[in-house]
Each structure stands twice: as C-alpha cells, then as structure tokens.
PDB file of C-alpha atoms in Angstrom:
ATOM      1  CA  UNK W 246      45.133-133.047 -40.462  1.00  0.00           C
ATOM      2  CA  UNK W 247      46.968-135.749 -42.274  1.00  0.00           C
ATOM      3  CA  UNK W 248      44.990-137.496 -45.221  1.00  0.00           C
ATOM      4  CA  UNK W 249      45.001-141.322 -45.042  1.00  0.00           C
ATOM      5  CA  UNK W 250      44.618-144.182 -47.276  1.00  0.00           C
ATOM      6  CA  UNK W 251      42.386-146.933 -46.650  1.00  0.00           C
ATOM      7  CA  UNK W 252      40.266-149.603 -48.192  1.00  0.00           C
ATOM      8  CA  UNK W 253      37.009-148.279 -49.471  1.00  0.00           C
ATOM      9  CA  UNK W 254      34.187-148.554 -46.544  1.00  0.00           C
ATOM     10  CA  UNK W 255      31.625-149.460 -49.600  1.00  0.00           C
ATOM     11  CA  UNK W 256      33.494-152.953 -49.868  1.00  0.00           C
ATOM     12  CA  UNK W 257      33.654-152.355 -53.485  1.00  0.00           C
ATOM     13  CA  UNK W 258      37.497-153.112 -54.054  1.00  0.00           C
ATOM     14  CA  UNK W 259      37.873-149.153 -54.327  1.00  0.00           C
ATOM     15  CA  UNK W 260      40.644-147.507 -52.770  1.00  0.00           C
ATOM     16  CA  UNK W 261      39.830-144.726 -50.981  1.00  0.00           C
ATOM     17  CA  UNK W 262      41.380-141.564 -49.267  1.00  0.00           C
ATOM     18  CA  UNK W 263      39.781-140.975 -45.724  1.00  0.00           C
ATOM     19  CA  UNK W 264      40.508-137.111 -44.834  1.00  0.00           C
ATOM     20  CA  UNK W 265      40.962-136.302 -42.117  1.00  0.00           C
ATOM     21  CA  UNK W 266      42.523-138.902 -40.149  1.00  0.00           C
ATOM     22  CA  UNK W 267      44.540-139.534 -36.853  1.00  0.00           C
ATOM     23  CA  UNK W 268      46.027-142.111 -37.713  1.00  0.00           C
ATOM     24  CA  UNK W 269      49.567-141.495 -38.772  1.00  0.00           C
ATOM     25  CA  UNK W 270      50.914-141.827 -42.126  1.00  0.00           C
ATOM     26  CA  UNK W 271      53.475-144.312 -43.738  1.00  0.00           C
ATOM     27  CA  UNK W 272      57.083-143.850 -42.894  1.00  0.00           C
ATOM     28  CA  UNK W 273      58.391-140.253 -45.930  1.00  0.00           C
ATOM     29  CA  UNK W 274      54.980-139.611 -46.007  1.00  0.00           C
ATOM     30  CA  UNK W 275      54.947-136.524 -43.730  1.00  0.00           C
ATOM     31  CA  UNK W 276      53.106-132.914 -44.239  1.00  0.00           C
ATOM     32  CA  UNK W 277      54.533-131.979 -47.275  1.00  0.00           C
ATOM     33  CA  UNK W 278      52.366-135.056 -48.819  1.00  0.00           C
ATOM     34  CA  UNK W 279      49.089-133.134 -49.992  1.00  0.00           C
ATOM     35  CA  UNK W 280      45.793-135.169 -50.693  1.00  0.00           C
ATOM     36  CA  UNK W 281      46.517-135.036 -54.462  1.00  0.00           C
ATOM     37  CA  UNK W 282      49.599-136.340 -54.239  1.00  0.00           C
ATOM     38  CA  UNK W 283      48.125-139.393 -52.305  1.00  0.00           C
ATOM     39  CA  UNK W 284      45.658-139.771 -55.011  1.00  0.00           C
ATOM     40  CA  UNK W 285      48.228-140.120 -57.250  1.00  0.00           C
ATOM     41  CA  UNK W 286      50.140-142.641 -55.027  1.00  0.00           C
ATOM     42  CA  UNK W 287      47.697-145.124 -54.222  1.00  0.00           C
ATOM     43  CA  UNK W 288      45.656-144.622 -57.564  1.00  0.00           C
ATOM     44  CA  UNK W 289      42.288-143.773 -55.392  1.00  0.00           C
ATOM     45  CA  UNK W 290      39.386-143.306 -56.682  1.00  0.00           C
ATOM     46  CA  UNK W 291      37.217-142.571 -53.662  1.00  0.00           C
ATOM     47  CA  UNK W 292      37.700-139.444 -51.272  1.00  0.00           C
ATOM     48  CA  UNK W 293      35.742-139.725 -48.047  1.00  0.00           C
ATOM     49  CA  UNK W 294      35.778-136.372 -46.214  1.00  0.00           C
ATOM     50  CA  UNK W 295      34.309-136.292 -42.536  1.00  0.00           C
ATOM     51  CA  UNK W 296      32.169-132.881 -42.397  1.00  0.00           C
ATOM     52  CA  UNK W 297      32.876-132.161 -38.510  1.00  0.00           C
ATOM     53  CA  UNK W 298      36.592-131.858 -38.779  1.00  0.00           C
ATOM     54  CA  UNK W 299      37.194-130.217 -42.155  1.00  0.00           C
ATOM     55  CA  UNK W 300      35.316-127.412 -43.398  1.00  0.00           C
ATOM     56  CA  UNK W 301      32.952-126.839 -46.708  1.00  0.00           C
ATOM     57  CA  UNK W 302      35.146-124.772 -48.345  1.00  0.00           C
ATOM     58  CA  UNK W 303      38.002-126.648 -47.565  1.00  0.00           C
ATOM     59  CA  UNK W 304      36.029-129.650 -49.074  1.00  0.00           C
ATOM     60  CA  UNK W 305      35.056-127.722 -52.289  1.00  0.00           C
ATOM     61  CA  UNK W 306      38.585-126.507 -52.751  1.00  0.00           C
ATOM     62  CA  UNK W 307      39.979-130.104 -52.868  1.00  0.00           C
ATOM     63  CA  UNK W 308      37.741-131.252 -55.086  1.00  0.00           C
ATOM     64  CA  UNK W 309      38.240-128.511 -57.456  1.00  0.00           C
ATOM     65  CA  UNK W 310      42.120-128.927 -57.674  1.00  0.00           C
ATOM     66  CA  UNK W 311      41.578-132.828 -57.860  1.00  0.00           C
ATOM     67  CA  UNK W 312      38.692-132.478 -60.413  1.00  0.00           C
ATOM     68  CA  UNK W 313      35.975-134.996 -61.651  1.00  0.00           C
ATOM     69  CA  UNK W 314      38.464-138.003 -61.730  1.00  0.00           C
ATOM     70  CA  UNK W 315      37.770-139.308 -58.107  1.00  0.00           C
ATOM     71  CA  UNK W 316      34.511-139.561 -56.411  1.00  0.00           C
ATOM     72  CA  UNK W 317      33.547-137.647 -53.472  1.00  0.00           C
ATOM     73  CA  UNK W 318      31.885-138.446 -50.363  1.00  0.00           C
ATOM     74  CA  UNK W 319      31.214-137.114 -47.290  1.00  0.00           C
ATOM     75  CA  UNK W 320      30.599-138.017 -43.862  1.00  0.00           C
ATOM     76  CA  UNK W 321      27.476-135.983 -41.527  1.00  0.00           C
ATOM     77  CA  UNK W 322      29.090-134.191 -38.680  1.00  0.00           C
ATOM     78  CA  UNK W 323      25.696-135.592 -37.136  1.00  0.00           C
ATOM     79  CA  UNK W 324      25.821-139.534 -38.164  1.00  0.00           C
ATOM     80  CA  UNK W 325      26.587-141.615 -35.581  1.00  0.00           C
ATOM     81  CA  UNK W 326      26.619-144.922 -37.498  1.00  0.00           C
ATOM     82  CA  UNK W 327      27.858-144.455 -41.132  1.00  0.00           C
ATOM     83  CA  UNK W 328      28.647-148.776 -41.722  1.00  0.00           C
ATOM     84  CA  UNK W 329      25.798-151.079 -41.690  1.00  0.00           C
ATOM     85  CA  UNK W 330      24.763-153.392 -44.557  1.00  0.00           C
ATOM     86  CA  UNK W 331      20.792-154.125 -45.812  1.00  0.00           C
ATOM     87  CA  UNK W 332      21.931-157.729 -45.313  1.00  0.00           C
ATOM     88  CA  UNK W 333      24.553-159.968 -43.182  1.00  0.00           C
ATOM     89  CA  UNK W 334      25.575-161.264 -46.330  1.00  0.00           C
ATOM     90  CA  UNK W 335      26.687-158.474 -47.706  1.00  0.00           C
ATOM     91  CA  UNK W 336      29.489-156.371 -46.831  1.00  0.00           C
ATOM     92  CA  UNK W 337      28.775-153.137 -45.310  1.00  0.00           C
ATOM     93  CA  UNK W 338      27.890-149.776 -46.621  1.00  0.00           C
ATOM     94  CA  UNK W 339      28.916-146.544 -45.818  1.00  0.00           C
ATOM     95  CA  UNK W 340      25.999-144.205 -45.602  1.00  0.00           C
ATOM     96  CA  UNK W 341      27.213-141.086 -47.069  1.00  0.00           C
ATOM     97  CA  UNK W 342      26.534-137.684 -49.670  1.00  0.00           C
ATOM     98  CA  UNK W 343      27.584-138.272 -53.295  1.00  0.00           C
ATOM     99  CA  UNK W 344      29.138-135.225 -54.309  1.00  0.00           C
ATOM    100  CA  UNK W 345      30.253-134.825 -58.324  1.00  0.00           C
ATOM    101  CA  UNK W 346      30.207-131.471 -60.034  1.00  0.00           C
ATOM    102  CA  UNK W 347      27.948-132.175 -63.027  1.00  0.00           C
ATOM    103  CA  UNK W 348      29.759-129.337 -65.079  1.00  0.00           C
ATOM    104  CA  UNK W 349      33.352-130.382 -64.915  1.00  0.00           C
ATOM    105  CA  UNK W 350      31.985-133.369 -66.645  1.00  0.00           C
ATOM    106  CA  UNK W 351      33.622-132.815 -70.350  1.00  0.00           C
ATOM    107  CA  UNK W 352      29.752-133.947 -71.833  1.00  0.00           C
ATOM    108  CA  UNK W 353      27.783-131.485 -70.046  1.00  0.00           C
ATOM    109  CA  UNK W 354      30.294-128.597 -70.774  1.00  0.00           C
ATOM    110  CA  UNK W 355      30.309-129.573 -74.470  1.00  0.00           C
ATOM    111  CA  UNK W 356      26.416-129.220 -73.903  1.00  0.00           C
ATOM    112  CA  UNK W 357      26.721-126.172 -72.357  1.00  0.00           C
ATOM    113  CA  UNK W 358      28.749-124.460 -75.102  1.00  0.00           C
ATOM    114  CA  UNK W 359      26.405-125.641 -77.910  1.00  0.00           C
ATOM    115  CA  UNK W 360      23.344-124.430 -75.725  1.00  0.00           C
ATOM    116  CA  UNK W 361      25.533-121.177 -75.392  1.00  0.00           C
ATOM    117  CA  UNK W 362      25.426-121.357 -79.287  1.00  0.00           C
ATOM    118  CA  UNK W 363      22.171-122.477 -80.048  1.00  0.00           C
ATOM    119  CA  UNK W 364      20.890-119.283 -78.209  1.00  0.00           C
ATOM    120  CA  UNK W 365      22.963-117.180 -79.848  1.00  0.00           C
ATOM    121  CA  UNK W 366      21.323-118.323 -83.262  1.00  0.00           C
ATOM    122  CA  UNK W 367      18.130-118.009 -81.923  1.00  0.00           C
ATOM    123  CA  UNK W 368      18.572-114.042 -80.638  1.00  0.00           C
ATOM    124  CA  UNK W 369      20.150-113.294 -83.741  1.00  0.00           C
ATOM    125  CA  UNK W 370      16.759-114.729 -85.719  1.00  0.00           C
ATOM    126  CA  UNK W 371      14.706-113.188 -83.247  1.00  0.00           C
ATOM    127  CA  UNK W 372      16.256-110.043 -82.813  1.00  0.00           C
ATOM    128  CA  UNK W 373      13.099-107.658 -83.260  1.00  0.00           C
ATOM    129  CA  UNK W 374      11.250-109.235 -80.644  1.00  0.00           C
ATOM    130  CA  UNK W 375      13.927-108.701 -77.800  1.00  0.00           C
ATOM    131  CA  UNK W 376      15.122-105.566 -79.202  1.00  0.00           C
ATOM    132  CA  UNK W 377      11.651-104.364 -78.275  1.00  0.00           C
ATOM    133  CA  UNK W 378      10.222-106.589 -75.354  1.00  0.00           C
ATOM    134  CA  UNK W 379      13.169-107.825 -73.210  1.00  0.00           C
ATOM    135  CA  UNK W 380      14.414-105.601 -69.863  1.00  0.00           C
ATOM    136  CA  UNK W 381      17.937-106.948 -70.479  1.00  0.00           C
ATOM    137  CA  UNK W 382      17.912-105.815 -74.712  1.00  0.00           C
ATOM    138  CA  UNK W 383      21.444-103.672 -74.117  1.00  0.00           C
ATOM    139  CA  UNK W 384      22.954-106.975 -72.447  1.00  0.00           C
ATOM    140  CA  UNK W 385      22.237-109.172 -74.206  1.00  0.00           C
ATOM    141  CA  UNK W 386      23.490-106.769 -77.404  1.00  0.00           C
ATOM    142  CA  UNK W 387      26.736-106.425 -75.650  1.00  0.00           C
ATOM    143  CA  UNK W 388      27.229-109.605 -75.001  1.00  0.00           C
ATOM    144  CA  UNK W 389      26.050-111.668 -77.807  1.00  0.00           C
ATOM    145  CA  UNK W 390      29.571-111.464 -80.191  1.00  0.00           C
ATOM    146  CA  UNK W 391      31.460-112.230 -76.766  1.00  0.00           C
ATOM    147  CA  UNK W 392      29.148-115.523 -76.355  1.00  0.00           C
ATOM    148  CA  UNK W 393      29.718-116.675 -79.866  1.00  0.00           C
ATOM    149  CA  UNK W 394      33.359-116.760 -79.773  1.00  0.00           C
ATOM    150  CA  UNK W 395      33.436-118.329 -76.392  1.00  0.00           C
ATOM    151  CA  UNK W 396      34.885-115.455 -74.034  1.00  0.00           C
ATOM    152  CA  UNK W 397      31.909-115.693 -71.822  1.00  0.00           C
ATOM    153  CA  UNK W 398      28.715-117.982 -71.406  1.00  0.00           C
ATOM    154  CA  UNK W 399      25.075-117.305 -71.203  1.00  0.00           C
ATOM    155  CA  UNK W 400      25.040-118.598 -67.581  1.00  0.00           C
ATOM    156  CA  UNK W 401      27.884-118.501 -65.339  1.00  0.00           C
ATOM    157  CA  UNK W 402      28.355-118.427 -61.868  1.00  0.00           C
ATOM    158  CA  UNK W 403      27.140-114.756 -59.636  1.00  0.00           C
ATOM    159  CA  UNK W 404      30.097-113.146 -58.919  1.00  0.00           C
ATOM    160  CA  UNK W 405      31.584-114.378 -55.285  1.00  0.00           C
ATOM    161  CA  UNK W 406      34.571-114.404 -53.274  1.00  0.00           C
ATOM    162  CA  UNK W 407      34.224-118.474 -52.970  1.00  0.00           C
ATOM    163  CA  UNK W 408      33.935-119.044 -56.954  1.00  0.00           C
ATOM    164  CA  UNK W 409      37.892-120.112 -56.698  1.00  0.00           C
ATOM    165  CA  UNK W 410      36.904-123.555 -54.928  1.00  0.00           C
ATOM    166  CA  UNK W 411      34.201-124.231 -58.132  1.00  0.00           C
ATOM    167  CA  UNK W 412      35.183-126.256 -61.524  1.00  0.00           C
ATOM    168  CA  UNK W 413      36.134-122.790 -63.579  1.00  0.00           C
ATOM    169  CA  UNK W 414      33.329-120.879 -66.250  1.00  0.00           C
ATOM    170  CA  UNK W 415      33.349-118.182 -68.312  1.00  0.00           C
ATOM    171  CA  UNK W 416      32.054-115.379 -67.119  1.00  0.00           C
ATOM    172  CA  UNK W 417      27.988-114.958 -67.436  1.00  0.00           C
ATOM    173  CA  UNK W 418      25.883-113.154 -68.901  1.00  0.00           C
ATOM    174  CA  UNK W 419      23.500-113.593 -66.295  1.00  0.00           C
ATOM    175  CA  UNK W 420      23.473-115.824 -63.049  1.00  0.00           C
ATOM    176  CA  UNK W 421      21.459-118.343 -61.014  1.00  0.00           C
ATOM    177  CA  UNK W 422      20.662-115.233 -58.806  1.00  0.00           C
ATOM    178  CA  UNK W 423      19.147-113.312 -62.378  1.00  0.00           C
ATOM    179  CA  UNK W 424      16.659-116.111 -61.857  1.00  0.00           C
ATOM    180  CA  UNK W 425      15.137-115.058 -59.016  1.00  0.00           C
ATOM    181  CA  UNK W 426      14.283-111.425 -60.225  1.00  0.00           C
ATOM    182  CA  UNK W 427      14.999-108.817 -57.988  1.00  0.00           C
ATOM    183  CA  UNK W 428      15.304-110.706 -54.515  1.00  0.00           C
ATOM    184  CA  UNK W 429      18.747-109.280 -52.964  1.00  0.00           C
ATOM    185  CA  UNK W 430      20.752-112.517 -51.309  1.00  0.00           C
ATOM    186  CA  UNK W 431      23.796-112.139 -49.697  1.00  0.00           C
ATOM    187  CA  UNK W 432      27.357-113.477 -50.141  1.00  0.00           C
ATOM    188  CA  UNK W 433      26.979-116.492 -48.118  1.00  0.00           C
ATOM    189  CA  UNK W 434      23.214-117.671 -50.166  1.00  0.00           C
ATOM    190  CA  UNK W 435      25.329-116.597 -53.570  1.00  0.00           C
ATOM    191  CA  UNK W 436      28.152-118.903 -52.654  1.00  0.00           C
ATOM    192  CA  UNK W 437      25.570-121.795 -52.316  1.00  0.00           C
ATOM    193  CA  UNK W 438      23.375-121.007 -55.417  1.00  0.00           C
ATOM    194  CA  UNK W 439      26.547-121.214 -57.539  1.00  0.00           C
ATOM    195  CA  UNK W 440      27.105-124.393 -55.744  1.00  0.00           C
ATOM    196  CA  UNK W 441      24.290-126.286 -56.550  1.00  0.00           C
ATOM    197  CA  UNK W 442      24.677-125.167 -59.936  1.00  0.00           C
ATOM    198  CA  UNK W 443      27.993-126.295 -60.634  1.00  0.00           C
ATOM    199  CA  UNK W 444      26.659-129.836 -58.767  1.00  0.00           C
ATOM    200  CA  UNK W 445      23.238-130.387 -60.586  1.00  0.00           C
ATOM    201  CA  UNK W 446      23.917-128.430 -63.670  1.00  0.00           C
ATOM    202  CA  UNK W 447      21.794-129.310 -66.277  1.00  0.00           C
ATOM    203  CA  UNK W 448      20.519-128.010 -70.135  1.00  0.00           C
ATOM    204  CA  UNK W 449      17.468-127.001 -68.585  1.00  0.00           C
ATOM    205  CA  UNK W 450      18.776-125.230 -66.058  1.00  0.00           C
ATOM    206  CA  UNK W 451      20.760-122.764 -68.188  1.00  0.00           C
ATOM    207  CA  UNK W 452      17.404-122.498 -70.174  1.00  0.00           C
ATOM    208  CA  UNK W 453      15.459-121.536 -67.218  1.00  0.00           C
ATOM    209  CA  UNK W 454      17.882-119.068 -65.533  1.00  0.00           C
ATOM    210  CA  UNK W 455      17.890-117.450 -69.012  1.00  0.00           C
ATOM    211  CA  UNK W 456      14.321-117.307 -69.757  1.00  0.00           C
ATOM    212  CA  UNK W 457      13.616-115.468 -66.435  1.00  0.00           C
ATOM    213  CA  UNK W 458      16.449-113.032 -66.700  1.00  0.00           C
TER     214      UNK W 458
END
C-alpha cells in the first residue's frame, strides 16, 4: 500500500497525503518511501487515511511517529459518498473524522504537569484526611515524591500492549480504567479507553479519573 500525494479533497489549498492508494507513485519514489518521508517531501499538512484498507492500529501508529504537526482524517469503510458541497458554489467537502491527540499538544501537556503538581500540593496539605479516608492511602504515599519530580503522572494510560501507537506519558498513578471502580475490561476495551483519552484529554478529565480512584 503505497501512500500518495494529492490536493486536499476540502478545497482548502492544503496538501494532503491520501493513504492508501493505487495509484502509483512518482518515478524514485518506490517502497522504501515511508508516509513520513512524503510528509516531509511535499510539506503536507493533511493525512487522509481510508478505514477499509488500512487498519486502526496501523492508523494510530502513523500518527504517533508523525505527531501533532499534520492533521488527520479518516475515511468510513461504510461511506459511499465522502465529496459533496452544502452549495454549487462552493467547492466540495470531504465528509470525514477529525482525529488530533489533544495530549501531544505542548499546552495541554504543560497543563497536565502543573495539574500533576497542583495535586501534589494539595495531598501534601491534606495529608490527614487521605491518610485516614482514602482506599488508595499507600499509593498515593509511594507515589507522591515520584509525581513531583516528574518520573510519573497522576493519570497515565492502563497498562496495554497497544500503548506504543499513543503520543508517550509517564507512567500513572492510576488509569482511565481506576475510574470505573472495580469493573474488569479486557485488553481490547483498555486499548480504546486509553485512546479516547489521549484524543479528548482534558484538565477535567485527569481530575475526575483521580477523584474516583
């Protein structure tokens, strides 16, 4: 599956990377061109990934390696018309899923590591109160120096086999799967909780996760 460059579908002036593609590519531009590398070359800024011929992992790995730089879209396996416009005046639109990773955004991890810090100050002035009423007082104790000084983060990702294709974290204290008590899910559910974190991530969702762990 060769990657291809084309003219954003959003008629925006973008150029985009459509992956993948039958068409074949430029003359020296053979298999040993990855889709990074044809970022680089034609200075895209859109990827367009069609979800019936390339895989969800295989989607979440590229964007990790590429990183928040480009934005993502992809394609329904089940659309059958993806161009169409609100208006003949205007040029068409490519009906697709915005997909950006809210915490490889370099504002929302700075706001993640000063919520990591702000907690910290707040167990530390608070300390008799979980020492004596929280179910996770011996975590959070062990963890709390390791927090400060950055080695790990309040909230991280549940540990997974499919973590590798996510922008990277610390390791957590506790996970979006802490939040839902004692509910078992299984490798597949985990993978897609620490998805949608990564995606939507959010102040307030690090405060809630912790809060109900």
């Amino acid at each position: 599956r060769n990657p291809t460059p084309n003219p954003s579908p959003s008629g925006r002036g973008a150029n985009a990377v459509l992956l993948p593609s039958a068409a074949p590519l430029p003359e020296g531009e053979g298999l040993g061109v990855g889709l990074a590398d044809l970022v680089r070359i034609y200075e895209a800024n859109e990827i367009i990934f069609c979800s019936k011929d390339i895989g969800s992992q295989e989607i979440m790995a590229h964007m990790a390696h590429i990183g928040p730089a480009v934005s993502y879209k992809i394609v329904p396996e089940e659309s059958l018309s993806i161009i169409g416009s609100s208006s003949k005046d205007e040029p068409g639109e490519l009906y697709t899923i915005d997909i950006r990773y809210n915490i490889a955004q370099p504002s929302h991890r700075r706001d993640k590591r000063l919520l990591d810090l702000f907690l910290c100050l707040v167990l530390l002035a608070t300390i008799p109160l979980w020492l004596i009423f929280s179910r996770k007082r011996k975590m959070i104790r062990k963890n709390w120096l390791l927090v400060l000084f950055g080695q790990k983060t309040w909230v991280g990702y549940t540990p997974n086999t499919q973590n590798d294709t996510l922008p990277t974290l610390k390791p957590g204290v506790f996970s979006p799967v802490d939040a839902l008590k004692d509910l078992k899910v299984n490798e597949e559910t985990a993978a897609r909780l620490n998805f949608f974190f990564a995606k939507d991530w959010e102040v307030e969702r690090d405060l809630t996760i912790f809060l109900k762990a």
